[in-house]
Coordinates of C-alpha atoms and ligand atoms in Angstrom, one line a residue:
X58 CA 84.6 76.9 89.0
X59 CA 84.5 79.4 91.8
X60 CA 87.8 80.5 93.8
X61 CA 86.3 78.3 96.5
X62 CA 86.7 74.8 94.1
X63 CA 90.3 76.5 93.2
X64 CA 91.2 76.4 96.5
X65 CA 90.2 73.4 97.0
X66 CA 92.4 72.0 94.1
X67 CA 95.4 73.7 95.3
X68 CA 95.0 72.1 99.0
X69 CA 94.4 69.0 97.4
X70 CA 97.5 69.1 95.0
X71 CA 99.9 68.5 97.8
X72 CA 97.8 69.4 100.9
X73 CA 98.7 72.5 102.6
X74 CA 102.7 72.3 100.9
X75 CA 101.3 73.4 98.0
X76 CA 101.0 76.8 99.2
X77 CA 103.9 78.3 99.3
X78 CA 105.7 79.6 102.9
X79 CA 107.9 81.3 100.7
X80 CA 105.3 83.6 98.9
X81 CA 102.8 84.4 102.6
X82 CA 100.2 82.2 101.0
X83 CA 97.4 81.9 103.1
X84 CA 94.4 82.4 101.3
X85 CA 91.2 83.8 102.6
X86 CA 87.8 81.4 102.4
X87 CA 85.8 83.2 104.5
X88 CA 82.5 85.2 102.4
X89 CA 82.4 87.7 104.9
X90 CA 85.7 88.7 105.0
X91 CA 85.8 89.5 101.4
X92 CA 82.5 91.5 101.1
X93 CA 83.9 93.7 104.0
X94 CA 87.1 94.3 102.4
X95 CA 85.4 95.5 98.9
X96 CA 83.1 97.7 101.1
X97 CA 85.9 98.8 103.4
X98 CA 87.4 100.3 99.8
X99 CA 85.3 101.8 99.1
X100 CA 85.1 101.3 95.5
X101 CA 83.1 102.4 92.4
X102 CA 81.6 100.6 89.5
X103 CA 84.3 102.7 87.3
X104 CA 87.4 101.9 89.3
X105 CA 90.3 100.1 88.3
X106 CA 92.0 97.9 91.1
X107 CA 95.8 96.0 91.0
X108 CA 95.3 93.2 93.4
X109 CA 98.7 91.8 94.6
X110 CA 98.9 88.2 94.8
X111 CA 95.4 87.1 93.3
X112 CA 96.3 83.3 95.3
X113 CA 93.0 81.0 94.3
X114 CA 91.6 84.3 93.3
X115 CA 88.9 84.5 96.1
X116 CA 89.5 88.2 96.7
X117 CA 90.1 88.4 93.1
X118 CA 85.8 87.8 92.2
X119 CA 84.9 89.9 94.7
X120 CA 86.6 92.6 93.2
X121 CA 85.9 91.9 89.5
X122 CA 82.5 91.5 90.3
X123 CA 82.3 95.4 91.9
X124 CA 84.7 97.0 89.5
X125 CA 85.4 98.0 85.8
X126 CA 88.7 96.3 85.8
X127 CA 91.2 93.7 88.1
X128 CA 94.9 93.7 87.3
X129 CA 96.3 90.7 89.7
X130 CA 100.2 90.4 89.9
X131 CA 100.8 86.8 91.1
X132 CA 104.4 85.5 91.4
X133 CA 103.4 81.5 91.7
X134 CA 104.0 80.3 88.5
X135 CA 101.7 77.2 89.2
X136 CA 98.6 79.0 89.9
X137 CA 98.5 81.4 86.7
X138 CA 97.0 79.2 84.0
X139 CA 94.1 78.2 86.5
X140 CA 93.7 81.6 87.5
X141 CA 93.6 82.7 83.5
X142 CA 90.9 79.9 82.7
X143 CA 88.2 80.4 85.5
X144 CA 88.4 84.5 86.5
X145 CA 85.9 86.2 84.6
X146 CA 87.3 88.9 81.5
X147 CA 87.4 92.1 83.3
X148 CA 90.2 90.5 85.4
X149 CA 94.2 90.9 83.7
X150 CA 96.9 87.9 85.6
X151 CA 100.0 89.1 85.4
X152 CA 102.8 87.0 86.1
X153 CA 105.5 88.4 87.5
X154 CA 107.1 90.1 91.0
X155 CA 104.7 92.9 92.6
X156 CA 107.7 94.7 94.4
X157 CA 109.4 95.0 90.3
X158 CA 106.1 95.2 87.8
X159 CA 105.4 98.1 86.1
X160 CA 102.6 99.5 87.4
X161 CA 99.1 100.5 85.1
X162 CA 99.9 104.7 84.3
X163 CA 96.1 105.0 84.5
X164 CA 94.6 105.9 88.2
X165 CA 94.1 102.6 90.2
X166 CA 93.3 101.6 93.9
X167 CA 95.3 98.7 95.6
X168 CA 93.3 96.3 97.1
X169 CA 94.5 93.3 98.7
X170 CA 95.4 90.1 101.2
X171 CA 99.2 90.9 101.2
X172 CA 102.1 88.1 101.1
X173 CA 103.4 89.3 105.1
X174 CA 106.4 89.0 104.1
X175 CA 106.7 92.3 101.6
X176 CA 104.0 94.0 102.6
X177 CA 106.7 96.6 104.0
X178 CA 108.9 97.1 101.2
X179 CA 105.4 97.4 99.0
X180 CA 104.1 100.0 100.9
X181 CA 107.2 101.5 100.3
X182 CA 106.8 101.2 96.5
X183 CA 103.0 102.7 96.6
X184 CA 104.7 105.3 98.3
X185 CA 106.1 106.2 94.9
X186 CA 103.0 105.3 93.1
X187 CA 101.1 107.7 94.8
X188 CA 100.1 110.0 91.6
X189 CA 98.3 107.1 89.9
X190 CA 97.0 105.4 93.5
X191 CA 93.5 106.7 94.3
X192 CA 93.9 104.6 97.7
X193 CA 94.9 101.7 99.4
X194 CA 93.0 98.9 101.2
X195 CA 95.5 95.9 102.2
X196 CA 95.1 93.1 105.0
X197 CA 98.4 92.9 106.5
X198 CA 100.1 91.2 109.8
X199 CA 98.2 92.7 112.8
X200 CA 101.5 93.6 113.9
X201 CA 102.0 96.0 111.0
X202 CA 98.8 97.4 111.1
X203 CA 99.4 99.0 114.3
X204 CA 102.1 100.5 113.6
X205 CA 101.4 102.0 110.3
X206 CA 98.4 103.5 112.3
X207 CA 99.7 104.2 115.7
X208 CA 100.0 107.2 117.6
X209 CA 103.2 109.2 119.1
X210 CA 103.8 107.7 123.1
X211 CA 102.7 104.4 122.2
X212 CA 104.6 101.5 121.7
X213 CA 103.6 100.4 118.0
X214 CA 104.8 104.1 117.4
X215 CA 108.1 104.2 115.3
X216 CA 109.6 105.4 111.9
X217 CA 107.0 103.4 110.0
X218 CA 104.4 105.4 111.1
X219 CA 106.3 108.7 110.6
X220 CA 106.7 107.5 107.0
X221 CA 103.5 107.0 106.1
X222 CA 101.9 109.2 108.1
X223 CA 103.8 111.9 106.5
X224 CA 102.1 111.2 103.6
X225 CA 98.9 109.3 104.1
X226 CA 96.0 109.2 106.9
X227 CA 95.7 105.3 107.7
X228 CA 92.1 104.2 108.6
X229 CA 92.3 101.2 110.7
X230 CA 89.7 98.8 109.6
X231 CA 88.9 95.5 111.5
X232 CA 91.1 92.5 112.7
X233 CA 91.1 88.8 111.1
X234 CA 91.6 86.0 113.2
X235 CA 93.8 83.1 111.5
X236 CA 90.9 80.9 111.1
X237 CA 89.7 82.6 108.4
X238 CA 92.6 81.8 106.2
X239 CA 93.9 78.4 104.9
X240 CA 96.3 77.8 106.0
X241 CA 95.9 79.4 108.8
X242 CA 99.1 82.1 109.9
X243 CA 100.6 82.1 113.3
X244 CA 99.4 86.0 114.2
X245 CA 96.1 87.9 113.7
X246 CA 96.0 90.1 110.3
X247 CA 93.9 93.6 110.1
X248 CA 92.9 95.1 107.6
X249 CA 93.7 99.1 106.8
X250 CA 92.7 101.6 103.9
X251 CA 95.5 104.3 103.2
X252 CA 94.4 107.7 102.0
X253 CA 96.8 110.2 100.5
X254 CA 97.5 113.4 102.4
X255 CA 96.5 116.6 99.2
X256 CA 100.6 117.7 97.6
X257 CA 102.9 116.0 100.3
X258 CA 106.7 116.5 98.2
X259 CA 108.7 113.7 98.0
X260 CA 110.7 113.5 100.7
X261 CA 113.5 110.9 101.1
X262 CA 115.8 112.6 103.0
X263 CA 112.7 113.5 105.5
X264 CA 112.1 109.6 106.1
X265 CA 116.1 108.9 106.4
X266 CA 116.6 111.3 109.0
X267 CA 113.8 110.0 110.9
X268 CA 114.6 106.2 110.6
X269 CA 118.0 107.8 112.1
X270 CA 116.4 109.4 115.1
X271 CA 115.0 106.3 115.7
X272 CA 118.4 104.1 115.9
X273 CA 117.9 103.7 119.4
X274 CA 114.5 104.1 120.8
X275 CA 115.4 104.1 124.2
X276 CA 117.6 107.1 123.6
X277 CA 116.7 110.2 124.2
X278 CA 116.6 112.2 120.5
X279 CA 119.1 114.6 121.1
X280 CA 121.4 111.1 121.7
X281 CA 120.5 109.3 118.4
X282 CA 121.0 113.2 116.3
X283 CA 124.5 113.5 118.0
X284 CA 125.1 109.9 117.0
X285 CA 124.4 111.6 113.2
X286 CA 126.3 114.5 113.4
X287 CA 129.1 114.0 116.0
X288 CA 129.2 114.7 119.9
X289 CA 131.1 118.3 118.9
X290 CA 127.8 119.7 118.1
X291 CA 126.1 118.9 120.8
X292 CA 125.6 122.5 122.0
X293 CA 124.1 123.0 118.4
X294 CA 122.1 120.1 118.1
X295 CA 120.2 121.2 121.7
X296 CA 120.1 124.7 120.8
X297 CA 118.5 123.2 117.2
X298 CA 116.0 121.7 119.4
X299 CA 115.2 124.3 121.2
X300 CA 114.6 126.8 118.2
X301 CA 112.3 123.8 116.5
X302 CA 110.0 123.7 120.5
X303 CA 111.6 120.3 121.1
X304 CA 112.1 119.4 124.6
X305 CA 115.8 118.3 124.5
X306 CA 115.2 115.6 126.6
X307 CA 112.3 114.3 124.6
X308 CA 112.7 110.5 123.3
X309 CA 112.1 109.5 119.3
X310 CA 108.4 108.4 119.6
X311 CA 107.3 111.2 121.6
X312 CA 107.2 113.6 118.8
X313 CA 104.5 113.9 116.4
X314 CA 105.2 113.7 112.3
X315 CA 104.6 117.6 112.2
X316 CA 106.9 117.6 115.2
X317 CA 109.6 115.1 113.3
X318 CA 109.5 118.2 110.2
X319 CA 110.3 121.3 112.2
X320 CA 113.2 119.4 113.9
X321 CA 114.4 117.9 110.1
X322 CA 113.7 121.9 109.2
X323 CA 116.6 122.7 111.5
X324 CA 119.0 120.2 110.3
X325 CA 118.8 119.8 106.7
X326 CA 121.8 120.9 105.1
Ligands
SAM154 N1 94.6 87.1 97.5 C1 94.6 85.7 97.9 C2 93.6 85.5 99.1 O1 93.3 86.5 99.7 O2 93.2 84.4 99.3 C3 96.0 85.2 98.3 C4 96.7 86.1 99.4 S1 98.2 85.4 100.0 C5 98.3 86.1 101.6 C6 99.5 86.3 99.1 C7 99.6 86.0 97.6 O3 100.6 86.8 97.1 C8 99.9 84.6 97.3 O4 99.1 84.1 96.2 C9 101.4 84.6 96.8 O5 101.7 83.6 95.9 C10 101.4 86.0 96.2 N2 102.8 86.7 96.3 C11 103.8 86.5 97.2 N3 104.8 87.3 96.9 C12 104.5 88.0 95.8 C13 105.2 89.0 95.0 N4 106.4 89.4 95.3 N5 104.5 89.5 93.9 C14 103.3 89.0 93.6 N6 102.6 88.1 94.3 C15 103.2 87.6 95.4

């Protein structure tokens, strides 16, 4: 049975209610769009990959078929023991919730047609993979793309990019139209690969600062900061600016992530 026939048995089961709102399911059928996503990662014969959300398992024998190992975490209890019987035995299914699994301790890539729905809150958690993640190629909400890859003065600009481009360059890779899914979703998805930046340090307190500094976008910064720390230290917090080559009057998405450390530089305590 190819993931084409197990799609088609989960449509039929219940037509298009069978997949899930609650889990993002809308499964990719189109050929094309698969082989570009394996190339777009590029992969090697040798690699492991953790697919999130294996679905039908389209995406699922495209990958087993160019790597030494799949691990697939679904969540949909009803699609596991198909997915067990048909995938071929380089692939592992592991039941169970991709934002809570334990991760493989071995070096892995991520490849994947995220569930929308988490793909922040994932990215979040690869984030903390990042020693065992060789790289990262996920379709995701157009939307989401953007913004992960966007540059400072746009509008898709905003603490989701400072976060991950703090610590990764994102290579924006080509957009999906909904037809290519079944069902189909409401918005265009896009597909990005995610390379770590060499020795980034963890850096919570970097990424809460600048989620702060972007309360209000329409602020200027030195607004949202006094905000933080209290309109008392205003002198300070423009005099902080100055010394980090801020213009004081500069708004949150103007600055760049290299711009975003030297102001955090002033402030940290
Ligand atoms: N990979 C398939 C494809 O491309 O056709 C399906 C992709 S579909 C957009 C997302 C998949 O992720 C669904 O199979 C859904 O059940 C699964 N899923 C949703 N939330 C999940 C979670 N928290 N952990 C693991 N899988 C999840």
């Amino acid at each position: 049975m190819t993931a084409q026939d197990l799609l088609c048995k989960a449509l039929r089961r219940g037509e298009s209610s069978t997949l899930k709102k609650r889990f993002g399911q809308h499964f990719l059928t189109d050929p094309s769009i698969l082989r570009r996503i394996v190339q777009f990662a590029r992969l090697t014969p040798e690699d492991t990959v953790v697919e999130i959300g294996p679905g039908a398992g389209s995406l699922t024998l495209a990958l087993a078929a160019a790597v030494h190992r799949v691990i697939a975490i679904e969540i949909d209890r009803a699609l596991i023991a198909e997915l067990r019987a048909r995938l071929p035995s380089n692939v592992e299914i592991i039941e169970g919730d991709a934002l809570e699994a334990v991760l493989p301790q071995i070096p892995f890539h991520v490849v994947a047609n995220l569930p929308y729905n988490i793909a922040t809150p994932l990215l979040r958690r690869f984030i903390d993979y990042r020693d065992q993640i060789l790289g990262i190629t996920v379709m995701i909400q157009k939307e989401v793309a953007d913004r992960l890859s966007a540059n400072p003065r746009t509008r898709d600009y905003g603490p989701l990019s400072v976060l991950i481009q703090y610590y990764a360059t994102v290579a924006y890779g080509f957009t999906v139209p909904p037809g290519a899914f079944k069902p189909p979703p409401k918005v265009n998805s896009a597909v990005v690969r995610i390379d770590w930046k060499p020795r980034v340090p963890d850096n919570k307190r970097f990424t809460g600062f600048v989620h702060k500094a972007f309360s209000s976008r329409r602020k200027k910064l030195a607004n949202n900061l006094q905000s933080m720390f209290g309109s008392e230290l205003r002198a300070q917090i423009l005099q902080r600016l100055e010394s980090a080559g801020i213009d004081p009057n500069a708004r949150p998405e103007e600055l760049s992530v290299a711009e975003f450390l030297r102001v955090y530089n002033q402030f940290r305590m």
